[in-house]
Short mmCIF file of C-alpha atoms in Angstrom, two decimals:
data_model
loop_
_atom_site.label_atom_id
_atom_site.label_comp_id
_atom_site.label_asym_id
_atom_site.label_seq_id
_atom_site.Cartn_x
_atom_site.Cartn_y
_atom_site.Cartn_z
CA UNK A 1054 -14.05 -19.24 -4.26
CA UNK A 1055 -12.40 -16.49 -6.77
CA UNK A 1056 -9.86 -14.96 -5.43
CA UNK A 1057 -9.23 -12.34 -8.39
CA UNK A 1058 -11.35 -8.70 -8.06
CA UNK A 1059 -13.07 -7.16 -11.45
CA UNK A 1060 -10.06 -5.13 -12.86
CA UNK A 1061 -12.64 -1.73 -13.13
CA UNK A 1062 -12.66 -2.51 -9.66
CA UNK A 1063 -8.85 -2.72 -8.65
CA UNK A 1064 -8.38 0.55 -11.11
CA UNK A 1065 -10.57 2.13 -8.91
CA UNK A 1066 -9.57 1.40 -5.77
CA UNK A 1067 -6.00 1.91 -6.32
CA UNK A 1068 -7.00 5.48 -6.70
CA UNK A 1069 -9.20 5.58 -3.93
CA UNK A 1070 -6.10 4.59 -2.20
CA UNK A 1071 -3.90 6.86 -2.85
CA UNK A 1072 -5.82 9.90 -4.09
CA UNK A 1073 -4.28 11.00 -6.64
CA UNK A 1074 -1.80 9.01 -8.77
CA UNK A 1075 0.14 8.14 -11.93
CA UNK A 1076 -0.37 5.13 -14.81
CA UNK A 1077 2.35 3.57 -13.10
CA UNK A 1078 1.45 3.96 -9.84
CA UNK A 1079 -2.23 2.70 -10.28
CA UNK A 1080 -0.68 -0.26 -12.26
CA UNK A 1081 1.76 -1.45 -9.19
CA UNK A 1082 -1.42 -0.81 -6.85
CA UNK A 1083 -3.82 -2.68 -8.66
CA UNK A 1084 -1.45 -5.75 -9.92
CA UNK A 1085 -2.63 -5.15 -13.29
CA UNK A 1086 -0.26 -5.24 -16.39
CA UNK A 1087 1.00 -1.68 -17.24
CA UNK A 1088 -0.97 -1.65 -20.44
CA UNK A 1089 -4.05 -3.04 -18.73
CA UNK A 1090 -4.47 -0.32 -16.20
CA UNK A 1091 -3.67 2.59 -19.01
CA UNK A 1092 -7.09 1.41 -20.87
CA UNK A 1093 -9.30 1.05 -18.20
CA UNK A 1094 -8.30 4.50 -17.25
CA UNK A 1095 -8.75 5.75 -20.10
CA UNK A 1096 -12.25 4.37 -20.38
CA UNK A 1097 -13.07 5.54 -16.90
CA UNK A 1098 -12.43 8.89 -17.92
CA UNK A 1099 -14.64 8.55 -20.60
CA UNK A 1100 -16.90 7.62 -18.47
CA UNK A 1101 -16.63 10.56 -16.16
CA UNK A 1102 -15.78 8.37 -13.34
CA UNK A 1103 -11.46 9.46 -13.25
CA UNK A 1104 -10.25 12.79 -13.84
CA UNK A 1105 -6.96 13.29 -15.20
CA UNK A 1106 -4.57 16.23 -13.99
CA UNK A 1107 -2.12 17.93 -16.00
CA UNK A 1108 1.16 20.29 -14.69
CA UNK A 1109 2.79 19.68 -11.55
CA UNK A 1110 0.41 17.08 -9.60
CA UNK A 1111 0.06 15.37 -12.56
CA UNK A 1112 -1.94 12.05 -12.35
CA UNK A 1113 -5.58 10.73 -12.09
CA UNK A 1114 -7.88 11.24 -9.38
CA UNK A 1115 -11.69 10.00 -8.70
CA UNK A 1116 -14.34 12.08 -9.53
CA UNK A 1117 -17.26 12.34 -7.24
CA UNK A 1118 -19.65 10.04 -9.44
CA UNK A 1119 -16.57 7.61 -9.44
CA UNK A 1120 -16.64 7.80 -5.56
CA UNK A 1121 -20.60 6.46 -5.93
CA UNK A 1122 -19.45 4.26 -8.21
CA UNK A 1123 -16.10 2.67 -6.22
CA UNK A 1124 -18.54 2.49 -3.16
CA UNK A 1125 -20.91 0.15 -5.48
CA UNK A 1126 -17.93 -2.28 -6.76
CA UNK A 1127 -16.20 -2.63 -3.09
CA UNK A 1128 -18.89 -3.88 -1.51
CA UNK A 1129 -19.28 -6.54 -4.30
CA UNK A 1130 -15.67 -7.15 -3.81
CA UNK A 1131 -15.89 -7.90 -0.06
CA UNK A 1132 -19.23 -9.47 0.13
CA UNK A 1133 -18.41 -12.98 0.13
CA UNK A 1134 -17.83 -14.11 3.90
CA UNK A 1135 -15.18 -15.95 3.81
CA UNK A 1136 -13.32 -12.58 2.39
CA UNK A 1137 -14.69 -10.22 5.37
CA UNK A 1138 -13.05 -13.10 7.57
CA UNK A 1139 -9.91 -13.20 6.05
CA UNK A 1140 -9.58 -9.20 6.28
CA UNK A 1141 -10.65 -9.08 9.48
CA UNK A 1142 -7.64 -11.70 10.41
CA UNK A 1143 -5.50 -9.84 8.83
CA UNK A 1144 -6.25 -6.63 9.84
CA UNK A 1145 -5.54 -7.79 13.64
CA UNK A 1146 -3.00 -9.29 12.83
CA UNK A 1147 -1.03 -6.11 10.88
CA UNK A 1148 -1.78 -3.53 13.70
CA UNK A 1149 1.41 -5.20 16.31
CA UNK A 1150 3.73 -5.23 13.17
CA UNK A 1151 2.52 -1.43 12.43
CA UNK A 1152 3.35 -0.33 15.76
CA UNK A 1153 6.97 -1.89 15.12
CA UNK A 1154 7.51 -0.67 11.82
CA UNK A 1155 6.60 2.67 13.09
CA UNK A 1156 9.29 2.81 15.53
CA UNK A 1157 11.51 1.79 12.99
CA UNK A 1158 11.03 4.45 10.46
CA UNK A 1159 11.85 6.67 13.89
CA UNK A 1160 14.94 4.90 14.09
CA UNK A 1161 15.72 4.90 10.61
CA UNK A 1162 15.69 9.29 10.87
CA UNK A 1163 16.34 9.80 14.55
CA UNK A 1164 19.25 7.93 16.09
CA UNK A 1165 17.89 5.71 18.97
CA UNK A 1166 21.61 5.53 20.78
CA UNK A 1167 22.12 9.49 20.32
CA UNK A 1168 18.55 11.37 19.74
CA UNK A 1169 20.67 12.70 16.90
CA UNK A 1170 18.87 13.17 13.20
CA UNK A 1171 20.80 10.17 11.39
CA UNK A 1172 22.51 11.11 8.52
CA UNK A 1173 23.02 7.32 7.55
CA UNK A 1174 27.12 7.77 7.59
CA UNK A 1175 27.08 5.12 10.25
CA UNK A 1176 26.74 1.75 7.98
CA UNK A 1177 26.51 -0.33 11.00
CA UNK A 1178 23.33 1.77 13.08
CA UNK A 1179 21.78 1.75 9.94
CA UNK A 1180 22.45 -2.05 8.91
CA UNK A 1181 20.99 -2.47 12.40
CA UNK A 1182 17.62 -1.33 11.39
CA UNK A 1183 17.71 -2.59 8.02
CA UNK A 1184 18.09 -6.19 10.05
CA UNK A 1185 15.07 -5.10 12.10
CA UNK A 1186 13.41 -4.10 9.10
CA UNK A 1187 14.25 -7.73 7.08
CA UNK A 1188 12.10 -9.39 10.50
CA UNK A 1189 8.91 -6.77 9.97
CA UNK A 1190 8.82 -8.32 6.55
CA UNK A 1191 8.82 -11.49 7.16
CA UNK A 1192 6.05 -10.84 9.78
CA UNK A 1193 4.26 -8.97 7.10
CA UNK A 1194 4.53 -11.29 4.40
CA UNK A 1195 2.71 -14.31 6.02
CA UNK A 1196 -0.33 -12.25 6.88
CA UNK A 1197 -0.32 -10.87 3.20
CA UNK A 1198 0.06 -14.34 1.82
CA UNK A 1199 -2.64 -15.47 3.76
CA UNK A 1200 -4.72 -12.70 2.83
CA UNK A 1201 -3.96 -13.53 -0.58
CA UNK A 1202 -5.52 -16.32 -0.56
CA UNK A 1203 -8.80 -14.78 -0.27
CA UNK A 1204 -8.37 -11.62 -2.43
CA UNK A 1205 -5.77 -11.68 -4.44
CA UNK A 1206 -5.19 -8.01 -5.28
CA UNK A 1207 -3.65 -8.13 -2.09
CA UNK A 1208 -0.96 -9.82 -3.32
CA UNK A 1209 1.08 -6.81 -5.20
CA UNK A 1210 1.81 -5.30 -1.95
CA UNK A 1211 4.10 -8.85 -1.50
CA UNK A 1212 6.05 -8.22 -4.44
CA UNK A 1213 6.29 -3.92 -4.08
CA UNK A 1214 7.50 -4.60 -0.22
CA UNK A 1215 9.77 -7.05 -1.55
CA UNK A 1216 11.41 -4.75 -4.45
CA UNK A 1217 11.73 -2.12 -1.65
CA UNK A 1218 13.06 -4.47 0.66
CA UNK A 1219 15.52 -4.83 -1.97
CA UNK A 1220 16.43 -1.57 -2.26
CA UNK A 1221 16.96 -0.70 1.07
CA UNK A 1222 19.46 -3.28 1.37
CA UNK A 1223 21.15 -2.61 -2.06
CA UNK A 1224 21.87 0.92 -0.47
CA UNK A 1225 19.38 2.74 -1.48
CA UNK A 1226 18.37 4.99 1.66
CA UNK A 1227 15.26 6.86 0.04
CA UNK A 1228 13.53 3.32 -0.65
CA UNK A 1229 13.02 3.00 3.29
CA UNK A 1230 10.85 6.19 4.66
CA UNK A 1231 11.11 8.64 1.64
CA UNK A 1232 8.15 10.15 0.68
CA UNK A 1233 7.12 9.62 -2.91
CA UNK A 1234 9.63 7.63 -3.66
CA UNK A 1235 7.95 4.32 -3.54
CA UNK A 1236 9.31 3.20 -0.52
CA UNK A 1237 8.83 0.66 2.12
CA UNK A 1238 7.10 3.61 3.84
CA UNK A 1239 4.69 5.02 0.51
CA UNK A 1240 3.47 1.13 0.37
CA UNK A 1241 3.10 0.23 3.88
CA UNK A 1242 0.97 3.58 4.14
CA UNK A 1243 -1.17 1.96 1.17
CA UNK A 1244 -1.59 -0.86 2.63
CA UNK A 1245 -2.74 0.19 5.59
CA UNK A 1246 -5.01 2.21 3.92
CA UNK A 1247 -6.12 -0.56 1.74
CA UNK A 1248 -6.85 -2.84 4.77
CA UNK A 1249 -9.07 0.25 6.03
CA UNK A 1250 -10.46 1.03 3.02
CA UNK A 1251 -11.90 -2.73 2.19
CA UNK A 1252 -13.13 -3.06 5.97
CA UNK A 1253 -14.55 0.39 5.65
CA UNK A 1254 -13.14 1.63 9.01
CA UNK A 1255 -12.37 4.95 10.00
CA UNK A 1256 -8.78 5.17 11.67
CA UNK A 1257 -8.72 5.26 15.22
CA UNK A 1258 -6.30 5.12 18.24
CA UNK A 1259 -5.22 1.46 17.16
CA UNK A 1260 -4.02 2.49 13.90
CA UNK A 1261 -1.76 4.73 15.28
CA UNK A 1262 0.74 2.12 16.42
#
């Protein structure tokens, strides 16, 4: 079995995911090379299936015959069985480690010891959660690998939690729950969204951690 999705596909989808988003940000979603994901957007334009947005929310964005047409392609992408297994496993399998990561990005902006906003001055409190964080990952990792196996586009998630991960302990304290700032936060959200998105769930109670 193939793991690898049609790349109109992952384009696609990676907008569908997040709504409305850059060339770079549809590249790091989709796993596609940078140059890769600029042409297939620009032929999806042409096609009338991506709008692009100029000014302040700059970016590209589906249009509602590129909804039809993104409903079409993910069912062929999650039509083999084996696939609607493996997403089902993992889906299970990421709600516990949601709930935890939730409480985590609470930690990470509301002291747990005071009830205090934290205003990260404390390297220890915060080195505490960046330690709790480091276990959520590893958690998260071996249900994305295994996913992987089965669809690979799952894969880029791996590497973008990873590069956060990185940044986060490097110092950097927006790359944990900033928004827009592709963080740890920004790509777990897309994740989960993903995960939704390919099982074509609506979000219920158990989502919510």
């Amino acid at each position: 079995m193939t793991t690898s999705s049609d790349p109109r596909f992952l384009v696609l989808h990676a907008l569908r995911v997040k709504g409305l988003a850059s060339d770079e940000l549809v590249a790091a979603i989709s796993g596609l090379p940078a140059g890769d994901a600029a042409a297939r957007l620009s032929e999806l334009v042409e096609e009338k299936l991506v709008l692009r947005r100029e000014g302040r929310m700059a970016g590209s964005m589906l249009t509602p015959a590129g909804k039809e047409a993104y409903a079409e392609l993910l069912a062929a992408d999650v039509a083999d069985p084996a696939r609607k297994a493996a997403l089902d496993t993992a889906y299970e399998a990421f709600l516990p480690v949601n709930g935890e990561f939730k409480r985590l990005c609470t930690d990470w902006q509301v002291r747990s010891d005071t009830g205090e906003p934290n205003d990260h001055t404390d390297r220890a409190y915060d080195d505490g959660v960046v330690a709790r964080l480091g276990e959520v990952h590893d958690r998260i990792t071996v249900v994305l690998k295994d996913l992987a196996t089965a669809l690979g586009r799952f894969d880029a998630y791996i590497r973008r939690l990873e590069n956060a991960l990185e940044r986060i302990r490097g110092g950097d304290v927006a790359a944990f729950a900033r928004p827009l700032a592709d963080s740890y936060h920004d790509i777990w959200m897309e994740l989960h969204q993903d995960l939704l998105l390919s099982l074509q769930k609506e979000r219920d109670a158990k989502d919510e951690g």
